[in-house]
Amino acid sequence: RRLASASHYELDDHVEAALIAIFAGVRRDEKFGNARFARTLFEQALNAHALRIVDAKLLGCAPELSMLRGEDFIAAREVLRDA
């Protein structure tokens, strides 16, 4: 919430459930950094958000431009899983 707010984004009602599932499924080892992972996940969610906006042709839809959805974080997790 802090990262989103600082970047002037809003979170939809599905983000919390998505994040709980994502963090519950993360493999933690001695190199895992919770804050680093959260920041990287947020940055990847911004990328997923941008792609969703362009793909859905929502560039003129002001509310969508600042709304991060649960699906953005799920897509971000998939990118990080493949990395």
mmCIF file with all atom_site columns, C-alpha atoms in Angstrom:
data_model
loop_
_atom_site.group_PDB
_atom_site.id
_atom_site.type_symbol
_atom_site.label_atom_id
_atom_site.label_alt_id
_atom_site.label_comp_id
_atom_site.label_asym_id
_atom_site.label_entity_id
_atom_site.label_seq_id
_atom_site.pdbx_PDB_ins_code
_atom_site.Cartn_x
_atom_site.Cartn_y
_atom_site.Cartn_z
_atom_site.occupancy
_atom_site.B_iso_or_equiv
_atom_site.pdbx_formal_charge
_atom_site.auth_seq_id
_atom_site.auth_comp_id
_atom_site.auth_asym_id
_atom_site.auth_atom_id
_atom_site.pdbx_PDB_model_num
ATOM 1  C CA . ARG A 1 1  ? 0.000   0.000   0.000   1.00 0.00 ? 1  ARG A CA 1
ATOM 2  C CA . ARG A 1 2  ? 2.839   2.366   0.834   1.00 0.00 ? 2  ARG A CA 1
ATOM 3  C CA . LEU A 1 3  ? 4.585   1.823   -2.497  1.00 0.00 ? 3  LEU A CA 1
ATOM 4  C CA . ALA A 1 4  ? 1.352   2.300   -4.420  1.00 0.00 ? 4  ALA A CA 1
ATOM 5  C CA . SER A 1 5  ? 0.373   5.414   -2.499  1.00 0.00 ? 5  SER A CA 1
ATOM 6  C CA . ALA A 1 6  ? 3.819   6.988   -2.857  1.00 0.00 ? 6  ALA A CA 1
ATOM 7  C CA . SER A 1 7  ? 3.570   6.430   -6.614  1.00 0.00 ? 7  SER A CA 1
ATOM 8  C CA . HIS A 1 8  ? -0.020  7.775   -6.781  1.00 0.00 ? 8  HIS A CA 1
ATOM 9  C CA . TYR A 1 9  ? -1.654  4.425   -7.565  1.00 0.00 ? 9  TYR A CA 1
ATOM 10 C CA . GLU A 1 10 ? -4.770  2.908   -6.073  1.00 0.00 ? 10 GLU A CA 1
ATOM 11 C CA . LEU A 1 11 ? -5.246  -0.799  -5.366  1.00 0.00 ? 11 LEU A CA 1
ATOM 12 C CA . ASP A 1 12 ? -8.401  -2.660  -6.274  1.00 0.00 ? 12 ASP A CA 1
ATOM 13 C CA . ASP A 1 13 ? -10.180 -5.059  -3.915  1.00 0.00 ? 13 ASP A CA 1
ATOM 14 C CA . HIS A 1 14 ? -8.378  -8.110  -5.324  1.00 0.00 ? 14 HIS A CA 1
ATOM 15 C CA . VAL A 1 15 ? -4.815  -6.981  -4.637  1.00 0.00 ? 15 VAL A CA 1
ATOM 16 C CA . GLU A 1 16 ? -4.712  -8.043  -0.997  1.00 0.00 ? 16 GLU A CA 1
ATOM 17 C CA . ALA A 1 17 ? -5.792  -11.626 -1.771  1.00 0.00 ? 17 ALA A CA 1
ATOM 18 C CA . ALA A 1 18 ? -3.324  -11.803 -4.658  1.00 0.00 ? 18 ALA A CA 1
ATOM 19 C CA . LEU A 1 19 ? -0.469  -10.559 -2.470  1.00 0.00 ? 19 LEU A CA 1
ATOM 20 C CA . ILE A 1 20 ? -1.298  -12.962 0.355   1.00 0.00 ? 20 ILE A CA 1
ATOM 21 C CA . ALA A 1 21 ? -1.194  -15.869 -2.093  1.00 0.00 ? 21 ALA A CA 1
ATOM 22 C CA . ILE A 1 22 ? 1.997   -14.624 -3.736  1.00 0.00 ? 22 ILE A CA 1
ATOM 23 C CA . PHE A 1 23 ? 3.885   -14.121 -0.467  1.00 0.00 ? 23 PHE A CA 1
ATOM 24 C CA . ALA A 1 24 ? 2.633   -17.458 0.914   1.00 0.00 ? 24 ALA A CA 1
ATOM 25 C CA . GLY A 1 25 ? 4.020   -19.226 -2.145  1.00 0.00 ? 25 GLY A CA 1
ATOM 26 C CA . VAL A 1 26 ? 7.440   -17.568 -2.262  1.00 0.00 ? 26 VAL A CA 1
ATOM 27 C CA . ARG A 1 27 ? 10.367  -19.844 -1.619  1.00 0.00 ? 27 ARG A CA 1
ATOM 28 C CA . ARG A 1 28 ? 12.492  -18.278 1.084   1.00 0.00 ? 28 ARG A CA 1
ATOM 29 C CA . ASP A 1 29 ? 16.144  -19.049 1.522   1.00 0.00 ? 29 ASP A CA 1
ATOM 30 C CA . GLU A 1 30 ? 19.084  -17.218 3.085   1.00 0.00 ? 30 GLU A CA 1
ATOM 31 C CA . LYS A 1 31 ? 19.255  -14.842 0.094   1.00 0.00 ? 31 LYS A CA 1
ATOM 32 C CA . PHE A 1 32 ? 15.566  -13.884 0.168   1.00 0.00 ? 32 PHE A CA 1
ATOM 33 C CA . GLY A 1 33 ? 14.802  -10.277 1.070   1.00 0.00 ? 33 GLY A CA 1
ATOM 34 C CA . ASN A 1 34 ? 11.158  -9.549  1.828   1.00 0.00 ? 34 ASN A CA 1
ATOM 35 C CA . ALA A 1 35 ? 11.425  -5.800  1.144   1.00 0.00 ? 35 ALA A CA 1
ATOM 36 C CA . ARG A 1 36 ? 13.466  -6.338  -2.012  1.00 0.00 ? 36 ARG A CA 1
ATOM 37 C CA . PHE A 1 37 ? 10.960  -8.896  -3.280  1.00 0.00 ? 37 PHE A CA 1
ATOM 38 C CA . ALA A 1 38 ? 8.042   -6.547  -2.489  1.00 0.00 ? 38 ALA A CA 1
ATOM 39 C CA . ARG A 1 39 ? 9.712   -3.685  -4.376  1.00 0.00 ? 39 ARG A CA 1
ATOM 40 C CA . THR A 1 40 ? 10.557  -5.865  -7.375  1.00 0.00 ? 40 THR A CA 1
ATOM 41 C CA . LEU A 1 41 ? 7.037   -7.314  -7.409  1.00 0.00 ? 41 LEU A CA 1
ATOM 42 C CA . PHE A 1 42 ? 5.570   -3.798  -7.323  1.00 0.00 ? 42 PHE A CA 1
ATOM 43 C CA . GLU A 1 43 ? 7.791   -2.669  -10.193 1.00 0.00 ? 43 GLU A CA 1
ATOM 44 C CA . GLN A 1 44 ? 6.789   -5.692  -12.260 1.00 0.00 ? 44 GLN A CA 1
ATOM 45 C CA . ALA A 1 45 ? 3.118   -5.032  -11.427 1.00 0.00 ? 45 ALA A CA 1
ATOM 46 C CA . LEU A 1 46 ? 3.555   -1.530  -12.852 1.00 0.00 ? 46 LEU A CA 1
ATOM 47 C CA . ASN A 1 47 ? 4.868   -3.117  -16.058 1.00 0.00 ? 47 ASN A CA 1
ATOM 48 C CA . ALA A 1 48 ? 1.902   -5.526  -16.149 1.00 0.00 ? 48 ALA A CA 1
ATOM 49 C CA . HIS A 1 49 ? -0.453  -2.597  -15.511 1.00 0.00 ? 49 HIS A CA 1
ATOM 50 C CA . ALA A 1 50 ? 1.007   -0.654  -18.439 1.00 0.00 ? 50 ALA A CA 1
ATOM 51 C CA . LEU A 1 51 ? 0.633   -3.656  -20.747 1.00 0.00 ? 51 LEU A CA 1
ATOM 52 C CA . ARG A 1 52 ? -2.959  -4.225  -19.581 1.00 0.00 ? 52 ARG A CA 1
ATOM 53 C CA . ILE A 1 53 ? -3.845  -0.585  -20.230 1.00 0.00 ? 53 ILE A CA 1
ATOM 54 C CA . VAL A 1 54 ? -2.362  -0.620  -23.724 1.00 0.00 ? 54 VAL A CA 1
ATOM 55 C CA . ASP A 1 55 ? -3.740  -4.062  -24.647 1.00 0.00 ? 55 ASP A CA 1
ATOM 56 C CA . ALA A 1 56 ? -7.251  -3.114  -23.524 1.00 0.00 ? 56 ALA A CA 1
ATOM 57 C CA . LYS A 1 57 ? -6.993  0.303   -25.192 1.00 0.00 ? 57 LYS A CA 1
ATOM 58 C CA . LEU A 1 58 ? -7.800  2.044   -21.892 1.00 0.00 ? 58 LEU A CA 1
ATOM 59 C CA . LEU A 1 59 ? -5.439  4.983   -22.377 1.00 0.00 ? 59 LEU A CA 1
ATOM 60 C CA . GLY A 1 60 ? -8.327  7.442   -22.262 1.00 0.00 ? 60 GLY A CA 1
ATOM 61 C CA . CYS A 1 61 ? -9.888  5.887   -19.170 1.00 0.00 ? 61 CYS A CA 1
ATOM 62 C CA . ALA A 1 62 ? -8.547  8.001   -16.284 1.00 0.00 ? 62 ALA A CA 1
ATOM 63 C CA . PRO A 1 63 ? -9.551  5.678   -13.399 1.00 0.00 ? 63 PRO A CA 1
ATOM 64 C CA . GLU A 1 64 ? -7.751  2.719   -14.992 1.00 0.00 ? 64 GLU A CA 1
ATOM 65 C CA . LEU A 1 65 ? -4.542  4.697   -15.411 1.00 0.00 ? 65 LEU A CA 1
ATOM 66 C CA . SER A 1 66 ? -3.974  4.775   -11.660 1.00 0.00 ? 66 SER A CA 1
ATOM 67 C CA . MET A 1 67 ? -5.604  1.479   -10.619 1.00 0.00 ? 67 MET A CA 1
ATOM 68 C CA . LEU A 1 68 ? -3.410  -1.537  -9.948  1.00 0.00 ? 68 LEU A CA 1
ATOM 69 C CA . ARG A 1 69 ? -5.388  -4.764  -9.995  1.00 0.00 ? 69 ARG A CA 1
ATOM 70 C CA . GLY A 1 70 ? -4.757  -8.138  -8.441  1.00 0.00 ? 70 GLY A CA 1
ATOM 71 C CA . GLU A 1 71 ? -4.134  -9.487  -11.923 1.00 0.00 ? 71 GLU A CA 1
ATOM 72 C CA . ASP A 1 72 ? -1.226  -7.049  -12.326 1.00 0.00 ? 72 ASP A CA 1
ATOM 73 C CA . PHE A 1 73 ? 0.497   -8.552  -9.279  1.00 0.00 ? 73 PHE A CA 1
ATOM 74 C CA . ILE A 1 74 ? -0.230  -12.107 -10.414 1.00 0.00 ? 74 ILE A CA 1
ATOM 75 C CA . ALA A 1 75 ? 1.294   -11.323 -13.814 1.00 0.00 ? 75 ALA A CA 1
ATOM 76 C CA . ALA A 1 76 ? 4.271   -9.744  -12.030 1.00 0.00 ? 76 ALA A CA 1
ATOM 77 C CA . ARG A 1 77 ? 4.793   -12.910 -9.989  1.00 0.00 ? 77 ARG A CA 1
ATOM 78 C CA . GLU A 1 78 ? 4.825   -14.986 -13.159 1.00 0.00 ? 78 GLU A CA 1
ATOM 79 C CA . VAL A 1 79 ? 7.546   -12.768 -14.615 1.00 0.00 ? 79 VAL A CA 1
ATOM 80 C CA . LEU A 1 80 ? 9.618   -13.095 -11.454 1.00 0.00 ? 80 LEU A CA 1
ATOM 81 C CA . ARG A 1 81 ? 9.075   -16.846 -11.339 1.00 0.00 ? 81 ARG A CA 1
ATOM 82 C CA . ASP A 1 82 ? 10.505  -17.139 -14.868 1.00 0.00 ? 82 ASP A CA 1
ATOM 83 C CA . ALA A 1 83 ? 13.505  -14.926 -14.052 1.00 0.00 ? 83 ALA A CA 1
#
